[in-house]
Coordinates of C-alpha atoms in Angstrom, one line a residue:
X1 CA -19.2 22.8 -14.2
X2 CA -20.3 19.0 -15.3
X3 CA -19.5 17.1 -17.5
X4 CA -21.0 13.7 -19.4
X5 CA -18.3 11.1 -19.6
X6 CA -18.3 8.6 -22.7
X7 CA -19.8 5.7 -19.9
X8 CA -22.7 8.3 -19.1
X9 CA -21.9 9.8 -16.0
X10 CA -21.5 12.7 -14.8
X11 CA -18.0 13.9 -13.6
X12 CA -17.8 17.4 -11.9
X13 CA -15.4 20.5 -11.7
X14 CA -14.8 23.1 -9.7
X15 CA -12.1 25.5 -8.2
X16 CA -10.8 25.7 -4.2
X17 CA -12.4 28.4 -2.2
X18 CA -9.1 28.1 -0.3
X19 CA -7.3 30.6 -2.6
X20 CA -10.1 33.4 -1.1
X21 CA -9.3 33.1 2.8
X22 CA -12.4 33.7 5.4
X23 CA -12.5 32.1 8.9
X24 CA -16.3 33.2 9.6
X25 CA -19.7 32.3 7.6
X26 CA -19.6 35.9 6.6
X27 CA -16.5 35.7 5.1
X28 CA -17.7 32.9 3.0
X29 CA -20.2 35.0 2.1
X30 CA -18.5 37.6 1.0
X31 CA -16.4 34.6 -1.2
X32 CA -19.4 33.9 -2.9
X33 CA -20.6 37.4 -3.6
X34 CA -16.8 38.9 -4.5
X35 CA -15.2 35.9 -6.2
X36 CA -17.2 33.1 -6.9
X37 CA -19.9 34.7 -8.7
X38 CA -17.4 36.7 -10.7
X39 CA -15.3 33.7 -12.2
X40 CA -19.1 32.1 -13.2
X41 CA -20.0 35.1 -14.9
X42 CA -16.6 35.5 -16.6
X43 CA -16.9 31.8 -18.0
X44 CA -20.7 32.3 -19.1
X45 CA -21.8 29.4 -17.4
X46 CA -25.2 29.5 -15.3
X47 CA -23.7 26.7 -13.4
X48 CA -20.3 27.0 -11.7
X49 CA -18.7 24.3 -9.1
X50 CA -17.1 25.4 -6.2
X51 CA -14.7 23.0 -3.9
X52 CA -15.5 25.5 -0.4
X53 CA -13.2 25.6 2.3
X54 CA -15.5 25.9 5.2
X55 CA -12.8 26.7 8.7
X56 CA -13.3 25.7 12.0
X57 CA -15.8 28.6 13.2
X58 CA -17.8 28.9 9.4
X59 CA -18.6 25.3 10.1
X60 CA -19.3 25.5 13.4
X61 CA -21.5 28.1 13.1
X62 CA -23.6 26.4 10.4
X63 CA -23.6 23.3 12.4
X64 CA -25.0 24.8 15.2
X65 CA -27.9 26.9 13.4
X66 CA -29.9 24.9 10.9
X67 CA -31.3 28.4 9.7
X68 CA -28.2 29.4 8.6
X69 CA -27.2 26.2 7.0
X70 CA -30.6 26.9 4.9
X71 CA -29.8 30.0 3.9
X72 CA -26.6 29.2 2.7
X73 CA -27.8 26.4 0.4
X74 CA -29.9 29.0 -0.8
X75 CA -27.6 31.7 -1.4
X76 CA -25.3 29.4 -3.7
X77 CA -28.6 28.4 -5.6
X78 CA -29.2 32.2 -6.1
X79 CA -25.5 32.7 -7.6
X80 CA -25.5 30.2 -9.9
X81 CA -22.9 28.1 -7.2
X82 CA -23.1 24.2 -6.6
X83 CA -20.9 22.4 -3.9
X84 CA -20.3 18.6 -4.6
X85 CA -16.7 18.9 -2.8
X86 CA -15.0 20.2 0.0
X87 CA -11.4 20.9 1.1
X88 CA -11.3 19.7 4.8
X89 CA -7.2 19.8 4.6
X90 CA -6.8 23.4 6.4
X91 CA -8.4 23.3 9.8
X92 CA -8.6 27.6 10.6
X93 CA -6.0 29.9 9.6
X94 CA -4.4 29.6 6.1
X95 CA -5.4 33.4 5.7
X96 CA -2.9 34.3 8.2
X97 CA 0.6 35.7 6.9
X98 CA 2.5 32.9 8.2
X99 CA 0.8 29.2 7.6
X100 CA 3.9 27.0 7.2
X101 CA 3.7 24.1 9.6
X102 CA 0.1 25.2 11.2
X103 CA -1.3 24.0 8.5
X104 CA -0.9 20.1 9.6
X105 CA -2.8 20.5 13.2
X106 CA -5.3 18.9 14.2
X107 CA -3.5 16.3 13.0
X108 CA -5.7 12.1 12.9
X109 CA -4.3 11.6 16.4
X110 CA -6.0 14.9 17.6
X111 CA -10.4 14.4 18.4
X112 CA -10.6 17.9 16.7
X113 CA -9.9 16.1 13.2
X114 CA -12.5 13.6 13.4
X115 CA -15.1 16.2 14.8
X116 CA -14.2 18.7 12.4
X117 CA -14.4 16.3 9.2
X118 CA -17.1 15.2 10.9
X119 CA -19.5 18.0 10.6
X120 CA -18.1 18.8 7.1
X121 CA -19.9 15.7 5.7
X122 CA -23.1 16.7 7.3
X123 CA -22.9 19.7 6.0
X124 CA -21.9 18.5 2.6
X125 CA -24.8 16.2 2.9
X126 CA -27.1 19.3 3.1
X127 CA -25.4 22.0 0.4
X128 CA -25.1 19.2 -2.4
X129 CA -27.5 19.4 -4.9
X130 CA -30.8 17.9 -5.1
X131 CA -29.6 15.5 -7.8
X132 CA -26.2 14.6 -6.7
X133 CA -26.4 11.8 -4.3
X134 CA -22.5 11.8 -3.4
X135 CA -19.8 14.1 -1.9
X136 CA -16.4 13.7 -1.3
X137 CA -14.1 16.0 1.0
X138 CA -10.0 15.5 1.2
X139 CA -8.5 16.1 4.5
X140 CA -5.0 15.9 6.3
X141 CA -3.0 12.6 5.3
X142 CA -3.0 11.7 8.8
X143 CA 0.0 13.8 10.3
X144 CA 3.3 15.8 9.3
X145 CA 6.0 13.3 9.6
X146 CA 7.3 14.6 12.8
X147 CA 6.4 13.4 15.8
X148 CA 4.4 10.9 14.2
X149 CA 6.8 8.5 12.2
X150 CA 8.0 5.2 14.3
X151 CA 5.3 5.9 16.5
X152 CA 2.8 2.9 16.8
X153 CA 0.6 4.5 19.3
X154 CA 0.1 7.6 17.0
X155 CA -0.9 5.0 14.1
X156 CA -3.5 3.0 15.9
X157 CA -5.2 6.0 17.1
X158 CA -5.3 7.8 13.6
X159 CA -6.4 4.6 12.4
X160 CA -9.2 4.7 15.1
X161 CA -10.3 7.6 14.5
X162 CA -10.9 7.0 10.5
X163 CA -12.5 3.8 10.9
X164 CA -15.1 5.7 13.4
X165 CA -15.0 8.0 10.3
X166 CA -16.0 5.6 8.2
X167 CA -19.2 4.2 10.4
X168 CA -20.1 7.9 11.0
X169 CA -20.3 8.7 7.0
X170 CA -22.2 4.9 6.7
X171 CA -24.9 6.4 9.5
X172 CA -24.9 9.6 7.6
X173 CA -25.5 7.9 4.2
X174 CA -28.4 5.9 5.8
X175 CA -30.1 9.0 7.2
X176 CA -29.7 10.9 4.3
X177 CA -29.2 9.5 1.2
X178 CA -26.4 11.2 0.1
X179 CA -23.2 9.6 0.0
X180 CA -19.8 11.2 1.2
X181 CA -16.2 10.0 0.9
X182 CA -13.2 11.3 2.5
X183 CA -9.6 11.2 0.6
X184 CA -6.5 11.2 2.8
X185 CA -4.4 13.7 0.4
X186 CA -0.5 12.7 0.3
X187 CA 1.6 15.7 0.6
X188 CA 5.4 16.2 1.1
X189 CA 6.5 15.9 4.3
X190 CA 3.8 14.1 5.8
X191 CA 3.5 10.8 6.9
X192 CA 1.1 9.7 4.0
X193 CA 4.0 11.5 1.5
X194 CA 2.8 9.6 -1.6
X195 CA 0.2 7.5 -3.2
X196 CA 2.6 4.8 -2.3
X197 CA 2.5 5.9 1.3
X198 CA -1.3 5.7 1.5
X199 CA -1.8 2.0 0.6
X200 CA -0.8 0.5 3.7
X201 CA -2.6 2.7 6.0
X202 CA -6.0 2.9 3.6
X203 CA -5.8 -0.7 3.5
X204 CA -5.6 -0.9 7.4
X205 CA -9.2 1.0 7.9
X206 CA -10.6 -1.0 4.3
X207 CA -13.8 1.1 4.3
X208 CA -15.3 2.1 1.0
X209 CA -15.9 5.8 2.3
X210 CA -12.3 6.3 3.1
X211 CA -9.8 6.6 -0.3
X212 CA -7.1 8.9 -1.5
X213 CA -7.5 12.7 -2.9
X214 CA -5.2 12.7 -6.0
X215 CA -3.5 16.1 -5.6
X216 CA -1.1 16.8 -9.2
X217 CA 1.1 18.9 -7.9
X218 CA 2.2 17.0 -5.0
X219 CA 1.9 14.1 -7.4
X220 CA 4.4 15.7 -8.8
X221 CA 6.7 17.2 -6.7
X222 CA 7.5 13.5 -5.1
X223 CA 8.4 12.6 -9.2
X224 CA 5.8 9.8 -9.2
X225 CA 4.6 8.9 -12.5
X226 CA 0.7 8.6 -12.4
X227 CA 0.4 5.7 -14.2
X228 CA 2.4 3.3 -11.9
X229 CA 0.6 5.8 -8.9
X230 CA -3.0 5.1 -10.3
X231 CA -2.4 1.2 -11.2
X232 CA -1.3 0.5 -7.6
X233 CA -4.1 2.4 -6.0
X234 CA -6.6 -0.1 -8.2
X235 CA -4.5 -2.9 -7.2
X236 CA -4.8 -2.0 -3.9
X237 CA -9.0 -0.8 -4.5
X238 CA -8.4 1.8 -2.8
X239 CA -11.0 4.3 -4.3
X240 CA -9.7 7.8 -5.8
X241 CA -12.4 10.5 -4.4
X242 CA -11.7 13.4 -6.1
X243 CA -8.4 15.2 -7.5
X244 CA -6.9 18.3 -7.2
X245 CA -5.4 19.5 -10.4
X246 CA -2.4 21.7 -9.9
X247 CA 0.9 22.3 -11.1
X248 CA 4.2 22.4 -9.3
X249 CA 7.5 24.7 -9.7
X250 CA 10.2 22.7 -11.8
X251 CA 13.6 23.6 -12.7
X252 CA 15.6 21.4 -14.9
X253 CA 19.0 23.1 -14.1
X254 CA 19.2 24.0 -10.1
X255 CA 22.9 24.3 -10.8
X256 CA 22.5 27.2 -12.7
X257 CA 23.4 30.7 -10.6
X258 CA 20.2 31.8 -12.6
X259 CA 18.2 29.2 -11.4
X260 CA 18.4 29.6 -7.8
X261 CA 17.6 33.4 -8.1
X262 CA 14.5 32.4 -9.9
X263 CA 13.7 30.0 -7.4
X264 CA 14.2 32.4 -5.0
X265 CA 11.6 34.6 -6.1
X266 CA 9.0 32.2 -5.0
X267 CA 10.3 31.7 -1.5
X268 CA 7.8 32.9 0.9
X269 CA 7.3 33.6 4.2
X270 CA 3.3 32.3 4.2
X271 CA 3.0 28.5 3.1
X272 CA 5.8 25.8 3.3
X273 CA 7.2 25.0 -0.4
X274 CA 8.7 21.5 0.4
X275 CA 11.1 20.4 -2.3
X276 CA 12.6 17.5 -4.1
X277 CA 14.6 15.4 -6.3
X278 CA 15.1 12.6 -7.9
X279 CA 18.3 11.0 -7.8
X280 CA 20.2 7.3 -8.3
X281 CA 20.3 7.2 -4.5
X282 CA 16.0 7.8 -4.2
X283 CA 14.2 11.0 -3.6
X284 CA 16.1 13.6 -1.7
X285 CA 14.3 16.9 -0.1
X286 CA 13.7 20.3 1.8
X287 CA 10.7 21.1 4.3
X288 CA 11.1 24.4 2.4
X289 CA 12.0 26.2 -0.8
X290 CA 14.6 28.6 0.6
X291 CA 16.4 25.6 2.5
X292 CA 17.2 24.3 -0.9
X293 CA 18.4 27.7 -2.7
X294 CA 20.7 29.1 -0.4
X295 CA 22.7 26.2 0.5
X296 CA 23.8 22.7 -0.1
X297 CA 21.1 20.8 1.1
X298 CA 20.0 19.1 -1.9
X299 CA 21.9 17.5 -4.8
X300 CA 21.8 20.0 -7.9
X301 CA 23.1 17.5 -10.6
X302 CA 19.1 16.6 -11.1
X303 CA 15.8 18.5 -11.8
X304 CA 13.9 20.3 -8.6
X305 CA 10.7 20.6 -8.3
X306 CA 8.6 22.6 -5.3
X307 CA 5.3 22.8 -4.0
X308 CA 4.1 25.7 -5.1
X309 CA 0.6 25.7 -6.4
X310 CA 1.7 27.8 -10.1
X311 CA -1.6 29.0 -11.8
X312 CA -2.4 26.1 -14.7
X313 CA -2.7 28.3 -18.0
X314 CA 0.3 30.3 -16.8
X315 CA 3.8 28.6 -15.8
X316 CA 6.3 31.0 -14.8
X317 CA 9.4 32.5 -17.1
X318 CA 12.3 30.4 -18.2
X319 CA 14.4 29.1 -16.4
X320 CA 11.4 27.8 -14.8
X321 CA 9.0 25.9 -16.1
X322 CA 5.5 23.8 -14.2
X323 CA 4.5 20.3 -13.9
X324 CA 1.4 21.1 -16.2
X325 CA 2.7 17.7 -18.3
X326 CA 1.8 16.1 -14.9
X327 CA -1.5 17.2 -14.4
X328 CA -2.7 16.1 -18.1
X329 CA -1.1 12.7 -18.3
X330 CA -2.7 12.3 -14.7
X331 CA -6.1 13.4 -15.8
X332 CA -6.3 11.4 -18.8
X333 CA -5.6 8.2 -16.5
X334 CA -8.6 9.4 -14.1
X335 CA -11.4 10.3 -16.8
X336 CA -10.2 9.2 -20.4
X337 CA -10.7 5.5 -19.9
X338 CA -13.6 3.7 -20.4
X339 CA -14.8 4.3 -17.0
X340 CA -13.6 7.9 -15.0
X341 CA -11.6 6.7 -12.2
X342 CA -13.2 9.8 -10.1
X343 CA -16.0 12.2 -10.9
X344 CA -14.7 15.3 -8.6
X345 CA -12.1 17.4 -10.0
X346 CA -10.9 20.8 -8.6
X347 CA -8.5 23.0 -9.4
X348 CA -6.6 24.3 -6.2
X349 CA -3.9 27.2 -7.2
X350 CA -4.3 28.7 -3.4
X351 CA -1.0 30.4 -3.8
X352 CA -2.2 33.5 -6.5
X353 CA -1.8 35.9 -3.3
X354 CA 1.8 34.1 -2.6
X355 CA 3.6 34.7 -6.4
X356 CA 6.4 36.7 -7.2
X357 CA 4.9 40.4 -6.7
X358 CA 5.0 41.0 -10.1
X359 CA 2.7 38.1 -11.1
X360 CA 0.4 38.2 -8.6
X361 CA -3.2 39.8 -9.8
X362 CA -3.4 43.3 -8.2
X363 CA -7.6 43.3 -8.4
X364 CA -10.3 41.2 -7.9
X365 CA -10.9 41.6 -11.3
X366 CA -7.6 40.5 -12.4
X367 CA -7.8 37.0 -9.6
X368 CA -11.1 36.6 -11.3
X369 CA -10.2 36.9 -14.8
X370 CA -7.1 34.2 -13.7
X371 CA -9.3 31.1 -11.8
X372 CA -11.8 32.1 -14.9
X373 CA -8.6 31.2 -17.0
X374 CA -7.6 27.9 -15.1
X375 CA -10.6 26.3 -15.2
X376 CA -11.2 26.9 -19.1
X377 CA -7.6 25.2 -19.6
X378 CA -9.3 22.2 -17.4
X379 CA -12.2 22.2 -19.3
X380 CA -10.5 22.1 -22.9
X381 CA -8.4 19.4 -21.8
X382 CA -11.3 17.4 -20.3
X383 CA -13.5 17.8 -23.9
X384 CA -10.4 16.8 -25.6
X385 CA -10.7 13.5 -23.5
X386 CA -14.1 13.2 -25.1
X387 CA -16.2 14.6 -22.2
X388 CA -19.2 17.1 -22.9
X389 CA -19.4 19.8 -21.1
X390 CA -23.1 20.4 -20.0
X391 CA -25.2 23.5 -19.6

């Protein structure tokens, strides 16, 4: 979907292709036939973005056979599908049943993160349309804490590695034409935990191609306000290439007996729900959701909040509520200014598969009918910024 921004250009959204898993080029096939074609239809657009999530062996295999890359590019023309974005954060595997920690290796110390991201922005170089000239992908910020943290050597070489990034994505740029940034996307957890966390090591590589992927609900669950986050990135100029809008899990009261059972319906055995709170003493926190609700590991005097992607138009039942507050005060810092601070937006609820049984959609139809649902919520809150949406 595109927009026209009150300054004239052009700011695009689309939604993850994470939340569909496939480790092959024929399961992103399948994607695009299934799912993706689905949610366009259901929103009666001819046009619909997609952010794809293109594993290990997918990419491979279109790297290797230009043919196949061709026919791809055509395929998503023939379905109505344009990719401006791509999620390089999950390397293979966040299909499996148990993703957890898996999902941080590679990590930037490891040469299969640079050759992966790598042949991502070739290939987003080819699928972007003919009259978009840049792409941006988000990817891994740099490692999970552990072993990397007071580790020097692990620094310079992740910092290697992205500044051979950088010249690789100039090269590409000069071949082709087409543009492509890479966002370091601060998770909990990880080394690069917040936007805070990124400066320093973003500033290290100062390369225009490399900047920071805005993600709202780990925006969130960290409790940073996005005003102060988005001021000290432009302070900084360190370039925001694309957000993801989501919405984390908050409870106000963690105290409450009731509380914790409702948390503990979204405890999971697939992805890891690190959680947090704010308190006098700084930010205290979990690597996981159920660490936090059957036991004493985190202070309960203060409000929780967990990383779990909640779809956007549908927060859970009291006691719980989402971070949806987050995501809009965020976005109107990004695009309601007199300049959009990025043109790639994407909503990424990957988790639809991971909800309480009861809430998670039982069909296609019905996980159609709810991304269909998300991004209209997006939408509506981008025209009331004063953005058009475009045919």
């Amino acid at each position: 979907m595109r927009f026209r921004h009150p300054d004239g250009s052009t700011v695009h959204l689309a939604y993850c292709t994470n939340v569909h898993p496939a480790e092959t080029l024929d399961g992103v096939r399948a994607q695009l036939r299934d799912h993706c074609e689905p949610v366009r239809r259901r929103l009666g657009r001819d046009r619909l973005g997609i952010g794809l999530w293109l594993a290990r062996d997918a990419a491979r295999t279109l790297i290797n056979d230009p043919a196949e890359l061709r026919a791809l590019r055509a395929e998503l023309d023939s379905r109505g599908l344009e990719v401006v974005t791509l999620n390089g954060f999950p390397y293979e595997g966040f299909g499996s049943d148990e993703v957890k920690y898996r999902v941080y290796r590679p990590d930037w110390t490891e040469p299969d993160r640079l050759a992966h991201t790598t042949d991502l922005a070739r290939l987003l170089a080819a699928l972007l349309p003919d009259d978009v000239t840049e792409g941006s992908i988000s990817t891994l910020p740099l490692a999970w804490r552990t072993p990397y943290d007071g580790d020097p050597e692990a620094a310079r070489i992740a910092r290697a590695a992205l500044t051979t990034l950088a010249q690789r994505l100039d090269a590409l740029a000069e071949m082709t034409g087409k543009s492509i940034r890479v966002g370091l996307e601060p998770e909990p957890g990880c080394t690069v935990e917040t936007t805070a966390d990124a400066i320093a090591p973003l500033t290290d590589v100062a390369h225009d191609r490399i900047g920071i992927c805005v993600d709202t609900c780990h925006l969130a669950t960290s409790f940073e306000d996005p005003g102060t986050a988005l001021d000290a990135l432009a302070a900084a100029g360190i370039r925001v290439v694309k957000s993801q809008l989501s919405a984390a899990l908050h409870a106000d009261h963690p105290h409450l007996p009731e509380v914790r059972t409702a948390l503990a319906a979204f405890a999971e055995p697939r992805f890891l729900h690190q959680t947090r709170t704010s308190t006098a003493a700084g930010l205290r926190g979990t690597d996981d959701l159920d660490e936090a609700v059957t036991g004493r590991a985190l202070p309960d005097s203060t409000p929780w909040r967990a990383h779990f992607h909640v779809p956007l138009h549908a927060p859970p039942a009291p006691p719980l509520t989402s971070t949806l507050p987050v995501l809009r005060e965020t976005l109107a810092r990004l695009v309601g200014g007199p300049a959009p601070l990025t043109r790639h937006l994407e909503v990424e609820t990957y988790t639809w598969q991971a909800l309480p049984a009861e809430l998670r959609p039982r069909t296609r139809t019905q996980l159609a009918d709810g991304i269909a649902a998300e991004l209209t919520l997006a939408r509506d809150l981008l025209v009331d910024l004063g953005l058009k949406e475009l045919p």
